[in-house]
Amino acid sequence: MSFAGQTKKELTLVEDAPCCQQTEVRAIIAWNGVFHVAESRRVLDVETENVATARRIYTLLKGGFDVHPEVVVRKKMRLKKNNVYAIRVPAIHAEHTLRSLGWTSIPTAGQVGSPPAQRLKSCCRRAYLRGAFLAGGSVNDPGGASYHLEISCNAREQADSVLSLMNQFGLHAKQIRRKNGFVVYLKEGEKIVEFLSIIGAHQALLKFEDVRILKGMRNQVNRLVNCETANMNKTIAAAVRQLEVIQLIDERIGLSTLPAHLREAAELRMRYPEVNLQELSLQSGNRVSKSGLNHRFRKLEEIADGLRGSDGGKLSSRA
Ligand SMILES: [Zn+2]
């Protein structure tokens, strides 16, 4: 099951006060409720592709409103051919329920739409966001390429209400217009975690955090490895250059012609070709310091440069 699917499944098990249950149902119907005629009677269908959400709608309607919904399953015609579940209530019962939930005008056909805006108690704000997420929400798997949570809305006022509620919780939500509606979305991992907590998806939240922390650790390890590699490359490049210089001198004039302190540095380098100056100094028994070695290798380079210069660069060191 996708992360979004798991999150929704968890949300459908949240237990809530009656005021919050009503608010959640109101949001779900506003998003997904459609009046139409089926088998020559007018009905309200509340549709969802998520089976857990379907069960939630069924339970909330039956428990809170004394209606007896039917469940109708059909295959979606286009795209992935998922199942679509419709929780179906006869129009006459539906209208009664909608009025009790705050709708003042009810369409005869098509999308139910939102009731007039109501001031929500703070407990109910969470329930409203939960309902909107169950009806129109999705969230990327935290292990994926980018963090993204969104709620798609049919109408601007729905998007506005979700945006304003989310931002009352300090979530930095944004809104965009899409071809068939409006989308309110979150892009910051931290804010997605907060949203999951607000709507009561605590298991999903923990899973999201686990993956996020793991990802953060992996990035940090990669940074350290890259840094280490860069330093190693620098050490190796320096050692290779020193070895080339030593070889050139040896070929042209012989290492034995060098002053003793330079010969010592050259021999040390040949014995320990891949270590840095710090370690090379250690290998000298700390008799020569790191900066002392640095100085000696610079001298050797000068000698090599001189030798290269004397033959016009014809026989310059092999690359
Ligand atoms: Zn409430």
Short mmCIF file of C-alpha atoms and ligand atoms in Angstrom, two decimals:
data_model
loop_
_atom_site.label_atom_id
_atom_site.label_comp_id
_atom_site.label_asym_id
_atom_site.label_seq_id
_atom_site.Cartn_x
_atom_site.Cartn_y
_atom_site.Cartn_z
CA MET A 1 0.00 0.00 0.00
CA SER A 2 1.25 3.48 -0.81
CA PHE A 3 2.24 5.81 2.01
CA ALA A 4 -0.81 7.96 1.20
CA GLY A 5 -3.02 4.85 1.39
CA GLN A 6 -1.56 3.86 4.75
CA THR A 7 -2.03 7.40 6.07
CA LYS A 8 -5.68 7.45 5.04
CA LYS A 9 -6.30 4.04 6.49
CA GLU A 10 -4.92 5.23 9.81
CA LEU A 11 -7.03 8.41 9.72
CA THR A 12 -10.21 6.43 9.27
CA LEU A 13 -9.60 4.87 12.70
CA VAL A 14 -9.28 8.18 14.56
CA GLU A 15 -11.87 8.53 17.30
CA ASP A 16 -13.30 11.96 17.80
CA ALA A 17 -15.91 14.04 19.63
CA PRO A 18 -19.35 14.29 17.96
CA CYS A 19 -18.72 17.94 16.93
CA CYS A 20 -15.52 16.89 15.16
CA GLN A 21 -17.15 13.89 13.48
CA GLN A 22 -19.78 16.20 12.04
CA THR A 23 -17.13 18.61 10.80
CA GLU A 24 -15.19 15.80 9.16
CA VAL A 25 -18.28 14.46 7.41
CA ARG A 26 -19.17 17.97 6.29
CA ALA A 27 -15.77 18.37 4.64
CA ILE A 28 -15.91 14.96 2.96
CA ILE A 29 -19.38 15.61 1.53
CA ALA A 30 -18.41 19.12 0.40
CA TRP A 31 -15.47 17.63 -1.52
CA ASN A 32 -16.89 14.38 -2.83
CA GLY A 33 -20.68 14.57 -2.64
CA VAL A 34 -22.64 14.51 -5.90
CA PHE A 35 -26.40 14.50 -6.47
CA HIS A 36 -27.57 12.51 -9.44
CA VAL A 37 -30.24 10.13 -10.62
CA ALA A 38 -29.61 6.41 -10.26
CA GLU A 39 -32.22 3.81 -11.19
CA SER A 40 -34.76 6.61 -11.60
CA ARG A 41 -34.39 8.03 -8.11
CA ARG A 42 -32.42 11.02 -6.96
CA VAL A 43 -29.54 10.11 -4.67
CA LEU A 44 -26.48 11.61 -3.03
CA ASP A 45 -23.29 9.67 -3.74
CA VAL A 46 -20.20 10.38 -1.68
CA GLU A 47 -17.44 8.87 -3.76
CA THR A 48 -13.93 7.76 -2.94
CA GLU A 49 -11.32 5.44 -4.42
CA ASN A 50 -10.01 4.57 -0.99
CA VAL A 51 -11.80 1.66 0.63
CA ALA A 52 -10.94 2.76 4.16
CA THR A 53 -12.31 6.23 3.47
CA ALA A 54 -15.48 4.62 2.11
CA ARG A 55 -15.87 2.68 5.35
CA ARG A 56 -15.29 5.88 7.33
CA ILE A 57 -17.98 7.81 5.45
CA TYR A 58 -20.39 4.92 5.86
CA THR A 59 -19.78 4.67 9.60
CA LEU A 60 -19.97 8.42 10.22
CA LEU A 61 -23.19 8.80 8.25
CA LYS A 62 -24.85 5.80 9.76
CA GLY A 63 -23.73 6.52 13.32
CA GLY A 64 -24.31 10.25 13.37
CA PHE A 65 -27.33 10.84 11.16
CA ASP A 66 -29.61 7.87 11.34
CA VAL A 67 -29.40 7.27 7.61
CA HIS A 68 -28.88 3.86 6.05
CA PRO A 69 -26.45 4.28 3.19
CA GLU A 70 -25.86 1.71 0.48
CA VAL A 71 -22.39 1.03 -0.85
CA VAL A 72 -22.02 0.93 -4.63
CA VAL A 73 -18.77 -0.20 -6.25
CA ARG A 74 -17.83 0.49 -9.83
CA LYS A 75 -14.64 0.34 -11.90
CA LYS A 76 -13.24 3.68 -12.90
CA MET A 77 -13.47 4.08 -16.65
CA ARG A 78 -10.25 5.91 -17.34
CA LEU A 79 -6.67 5.76 -16.19
CA LYS A 80 -5.84 3.10 -13.64
CA LYS A 81 -9.30 1.51 -13.49
CA ASN A 82 -9.31 1.63 -9.73
CA ASN A 83 -12.47 0.82 -7.87
CA VAL A 84 -14.67 3.76 -6.99
CA TYR A 85 -16.82 3.37 -3.91
CA ALA A 86 -19.97 5.42 -3.62
CA ILE A 87 -21.72 5.73 -0.29
CA ARG A 88 -25.28 6.31 -1.50
CA VAL A 89 -28.09 8.00 0.40
CA PRO A 90 -31.58 8.73 -0.99
CA ALA A 91 -31.83 12.46 -1.73
CA ILE A 92 -34.57 13.08 0.77
CA HIS A 93 -32.48 11.75 3.65
CA ALA A 94 -29.38 13.44 2.28
CA GLU A 95 -31.05 16.86 2.21
CA HIS A 96 -32.14 16.49 5.78
CA THR A 97 -28.59 15.54 6.79
CA LEU A 98 -27.05 18.41 4.82
CA ARG A 99 -29.35 20.96 6.47
CA SER A 100 -28.42 19.67 9.89
CA LEU A 101 -24.77 20.10 8.89
CA GLY A 102 -25.22 23.74 7.92
CA TRP A 103 -26.11 23.76 4.21
CA THR A 104 -28.72 26.44 3.46
CA SER A 105 -29.09 25.85 -0.27
CA ILE A 106 -28.81 22.42 -1.80
CA PRO A 107 -28.35 21.77 -5.52
CA THR A 108 -30.71 19.37 -7.28
CA ALA A 109 -27.92 17.82 -9.32
CA GLY A 110 -24.12 17.79 -9.45
CA GLN A 111 -21.48 18.66 -6.88
CA VAL A 112 -22.84 19.48 -3.44
CA GLY A 113 -20.16 22.10 -2.79
CA SER A 114 -19.38 23.73 0.55
CA PRO A 115 -21.96 25.06 3.01
CA PRO A 116 -21.62 28.70 4.13
CA ALA A 117 -18.39 29.20 6.06
CA GLN A 118 -18.71 28.45 9.75
CA ARG A 119 -16.55 29.43 12.65
CA LEU A 120 -14.86 26.23 13.74
CA LYS A 121 -13.95 25.34 17.28
CA SER A 122 -10.25 24.58 17.53
CA CYS A 123 -10.87 20.82 17.92
CA CYS A 124 -13.00 20.88 14.78
CA ARG A 125 -10.34 22.63 12.69
CA ARG A 126 -8.26 19.49 12.82
CA ALA A 127 -11.28 17.39 11.90
CA TYR A 128 -12.04 19.62 8.92
CA LEU A 129 -8.49 19.22 7.62
CA ARG A 130 -8.68 15.47 8.19
CA GLY A 131 -11.91 15.28 6.18
CA ALA A 132 -10.46 17.40 3.37
CA PHE A 133 -7.35 15.21 3.27
CA LEU A 134 -9.38 11.99 3.24
CA ALA A 135 -11.52 13.35 0.41
CA GLY A 136 -8.96 15.15 -1.76
CA GLY A 137 -5.54 14.60 -0.27
CA SER A 138 -2.41 12.74 -1.19
CA VAL A 139 1.13 12.61 0.10
CA ASN A 140 4.35 11.35 -1.51
CA ASP A 141 6.26 8.51 0.04
CA PRO A 142 8.91 10.19 2.23
CA GLY A 143 11.61 8.02 0.64
CA GLY A 144 10.87 9.51 -2.77
CA ALA A 145 12.61 12.29 -4.63
CA SER A 146 10.74 15.17 -3.03
CA TYR A 147 8.44 15.88 -0.12
CA HIS A 148 4.94 16.77 -1.22
CA LEU A 149 1.51 16.74 0.38
CA GLU A 150 -1.52 18.19 -1.32
CA ILE A 151 -5.27 18.56 -1.09
CA SER A 152 -7.05 19.10 -4.37
CA CYS A 153 -10.24 21.12 -4.28
CA ASN A 154 -13.05 21.59 -6.78
CA ALA A 155 -13.75 25.19 -5.89
CA ARG A 156 -11.77 28.22 -4.94
CA GLU A 157 -13.57 28.73 -1.63
CA GLN A 158 -12.63 25.19 -0.57
CA ALA A 159 -9.01 25.84 -1.40
CA ASP A 160 -9.13 29.17 0.41
CA SER A 161 -10.62 27.63 3.54
CA VAL A 162 -8.03 24.82 3.61
CA LEU A 163 -5.19 27.24 2.97
CA SER A 164 -6.30 29.59 5.72
CA LEU A 165 -6.80 26.77 8.24
CA MET A 166 -3.43 25.22 7.45
CA ASN A 167 -1.73 28.55 7.84
CA GLN A 168 -3.47 29.18 11.16
CA PHE A 169 -1.41 26.17 12.23
CA GLY A 170 1.71 27.84 10.77
CA LEU A 171 2.19 25.30 7.99
CA HIS A 172 3.34 27.66 5.17
CA ALA A 173 0.82 26.10 2.77
CA LYS A 174 0.63 27.37 -0.81
CA GLN A 175 -2.08 27.29 -3.41
CA ILE A 176 -2.03 26.83 -7.19
CA ARG A 177 -4.65 26.58 -9.88
CA ARG A 178 -4.76 23.39 -11.91
CA LYS A 179 -6.74 22.41 -14.96
CA ASN A 180 -9.71 21.06 -13.03
CA GLY A 181 -9.57 22.89 -9.76
CA PHE A 182 -7.28 24.22 -7.08
CA VAL A 183 -4.54 22.58 -5.11
CA VAL A 184 -3.25 23.47 -1.67
CA TYR A 185 0.14 21.92 -1.00
CA LEU A 186 3.05 21.58 1.42
CA LYS A 187 6.65 21.10 0.33
CA GLU A 188 8.63 21.18 3.58
CA GLY A 189 9.19 17.81 5.24
CA GLU A 190 8.90 19.36 8.67
CA LYS A 191 5.52 20.96 7.84
CA ILE A 192 4.19 17.72 6.38
CA VAL A 193 5.06 16.02 9.68
CA GLU A 194 3.21 18.77 11.56
CA PHE A 195 0.18 18.40 9.31
CA LEU A 196 0.08 14.62 9.85
CA SER A 197 0.18 15.27 13.58
CA ILE A 198 -2.62 17.86 13.38
CA ILE A 199 -4.97 15.49 11.56
CA GLY A 200 -4.12 12.59 13.87
CA ALA A 201 -1.99 10.35 11.61
CA HIS A 202 0.59 9.55 14.26
CA GLN A 203 1.81 6.24 12.83
CA ALA A 204 2.30 7.83 9.43
CA LEU A 205 4.09 10.72 11.09
CA LEU A 206 6.57 8.37 12.81
CA LYS A 207 7.23 6.52 9.61
CA PHE A 208 7.74 9.78 7.74
CA GLU A 209 10.19 11.01 10.41
CA ASP A 210 12.13 7.72 10.37
CA VAL A 211 12.68 7.95 6.64
CA ARG A 212 13.44 11.65 6.84
CA ILE A 213 16.07 11.17 9.55
CA LEU A 214 17.62 8.27 7.65
CA LYS A 215 17.78 10.40 4.52
CA GLY A 216 19.38 13.24 6.49
CA MET A 217 21.98 10.86 7.92
CA ARG A 218 22.73 9.42 4.52
CA ASN A 219 23.26 12.92 3.14
CA GLN A 220 25.59 13.75 6.00
CA VAL A 221 27.60 10.57 5.49
CA ASN A 222 27.85 11.32 1.78
CA ARG A 223 29.09 14.82 2.54
CA LEU A 224 31.76 13.44 4.89
CA VAL A 225 32.82 10.80 2.37
CA ASN A 226 33.07 13.42 -0.37
CA CYS A 227 35.10 15.66 1.88
CA GLU A 228 37.41 12.79 2.82
CA THR A 229 37.78 11.79 -0.83
CA ALA A 230 38.65 15.36 -1.75
CA ASN A 231 41.37 15.46 0.91
CA MET A 232 42.70 12.08 -0.14
CA ASN A 233 42.80 13.18 -3.73
CA LYS A 234 44.77 16.25 -2.70
CA THR A 235 47.27 14.12 -0.74
CA ILE A 236 47.68 11.70 -3.63
CA ALA A 237 48.08 14.46 -6.20
CA ALA A 238 50.81 16.07 -4.09
CA ALA A 239 52.60 12.74 -3.58
CA VAL A 240 52.45 11.92 -7.29
CA ARG A 241 53.95 15.30 -8.12
CA GLN A 242 56.73 14.78 -5.57
CA LEU A 243 57.50 11.31 -6.92
CA GLU A 244 57.75 12.67 -10.47
CA VAL A 245 60.17 15.32 -9.30
CA ILE A 246 62.28 12.74 -7.46
CA GLN A 247 62.35 10.45 -10.45
CA LEU A 248 63.42 13.26 -12.76
CA ILE A 249 66.28 14.23 -10.47
CA ASP A 250 67.34 10.61 -10.09
CA GLU A 251 67.42 10.10 -13.89
CA ARG A 252 69.33 13.29 -14.61
CA ILE A 253 71.85 13.72 -11.84
CA GLY A 254 71.24 10.86 -9.40
CA LEU A 255 69.80 11.25 -5.90
CA SER A 256 73.28 10.77 -4.44
CA THR A 257 74.25 14.22 -5.67
CA LEU A 258 71.63 15.84 -3.46
CA PRO A 259 72.42 17.36 -0.07
CA ALA A 260 71.73 14.83 2.67
CA HIS A 261 68.56 16.50 4.01
CA LEU A 262 66.95 16.58 0.55
CA ARG A 263 67.98 13.01 -0.20
CA GLU A 264 66.40 11.95 3.08
CA ALA A 265 63.07 13.57 2.10
CA ALA A 266 63.18 11.94 -1.34
CA GLU A 267 63.89 8.51 0.12
CA LEU A 268 61.12 8.87 2.68
CA ARG A 269 58.67 9.73 -0.06
CA MET A 270 59.74 6.74 -2.17
CA ARG A 271 59.33 4.43 0.80
CA TYR A 272 55.86 5.79 1.71
CA PRO A 273 54.36 6.94 -1.58
CA GLU A 274 50.73 7.41 -0.54
CA VAL A 275 50.81 9.10 2.87
CA ASN A 276 50.39 12.79 3.65
CA LEU A 277 53.16 15.01 5.02
CA GLN A 278 51.92 14.62 8.58
CA GLU A 279 52.36 10.84 8.39
CA LEU A 280 55.61 11.17 6.49
CA SER A 281 56.95 13.31 9.33
CA LEU A 282 55.88 10.56 11.72
CA GLN A 283 57.73 7.99 9.62
CA SER A 284 60.90 10.08 9.93
CA GLY A 285 60.60 9.49 13.67
CA ASN A 286 59.48 13.11 14.02
CA ARG A 287 62.96 14.29 13.19
CA VAL A 288 61.62 16.35 10.32
CA SER A 289 58.47 18.39 10.87
CA LYS A 290 55.61 18.58 8.41
CA SER A 291 56.61 22.10 7.39
CA GLY A 292 60.24 21.03 7.20
CA LEU A 293 59.28 18.30 4.72
CA ASN A 294 57.17 20.75 2.79
CA HIS A 295 60.15 23.04 2.52
CA ARG A 296 62.43 20.20 1.33
CA PHE A 297 59.99 19.07 -1.35
CA ARG A 298 59.77 22.65 -2.60
CA LYS A 299 63.54 22.70 -2.89
CA LEU A 300 63.44 19.41 -4.83
CA GLU A 301 60.86 20.94 -7.18
CA GLU A 302 63.13 23.92 -7.78
CA ILE A 303 66.00 21.59 -8.64
CA ALA A 304 63.77 19.63 -11.03
CA ASP A 305 62.54 22.86 -12.62
CA GLY A 306 66.15 23.87 -13.12
CA LEU A 307 66.94 20.54 -14.78
CA ARG A 308 63.89 20.81 -17.04
CA GLY A 309 64.90 24.35 -17.95
CA SER A 310 68.44 23.31 -18.87
CA ASP A 311 67.28 20.98 -21.66
CA GLY A 312 64.61 23.42 -22.94
CA GLY A 313 61.79 21.26 -21.58
CA LYS A 314 62.44 18.50 -24.18
CA LEU A 315 62.74 15.81 -21.60
CA SER A 316 60.30 17.20 -19.07
CA SER A 317 58.93 14.74 -16.56
CA ARG A 318 56.44 12.19 -17.77
CA ALA A 319 52.91 13.19 -17.06
ZN ZN B 1 -14.88 19.42 17.51
#
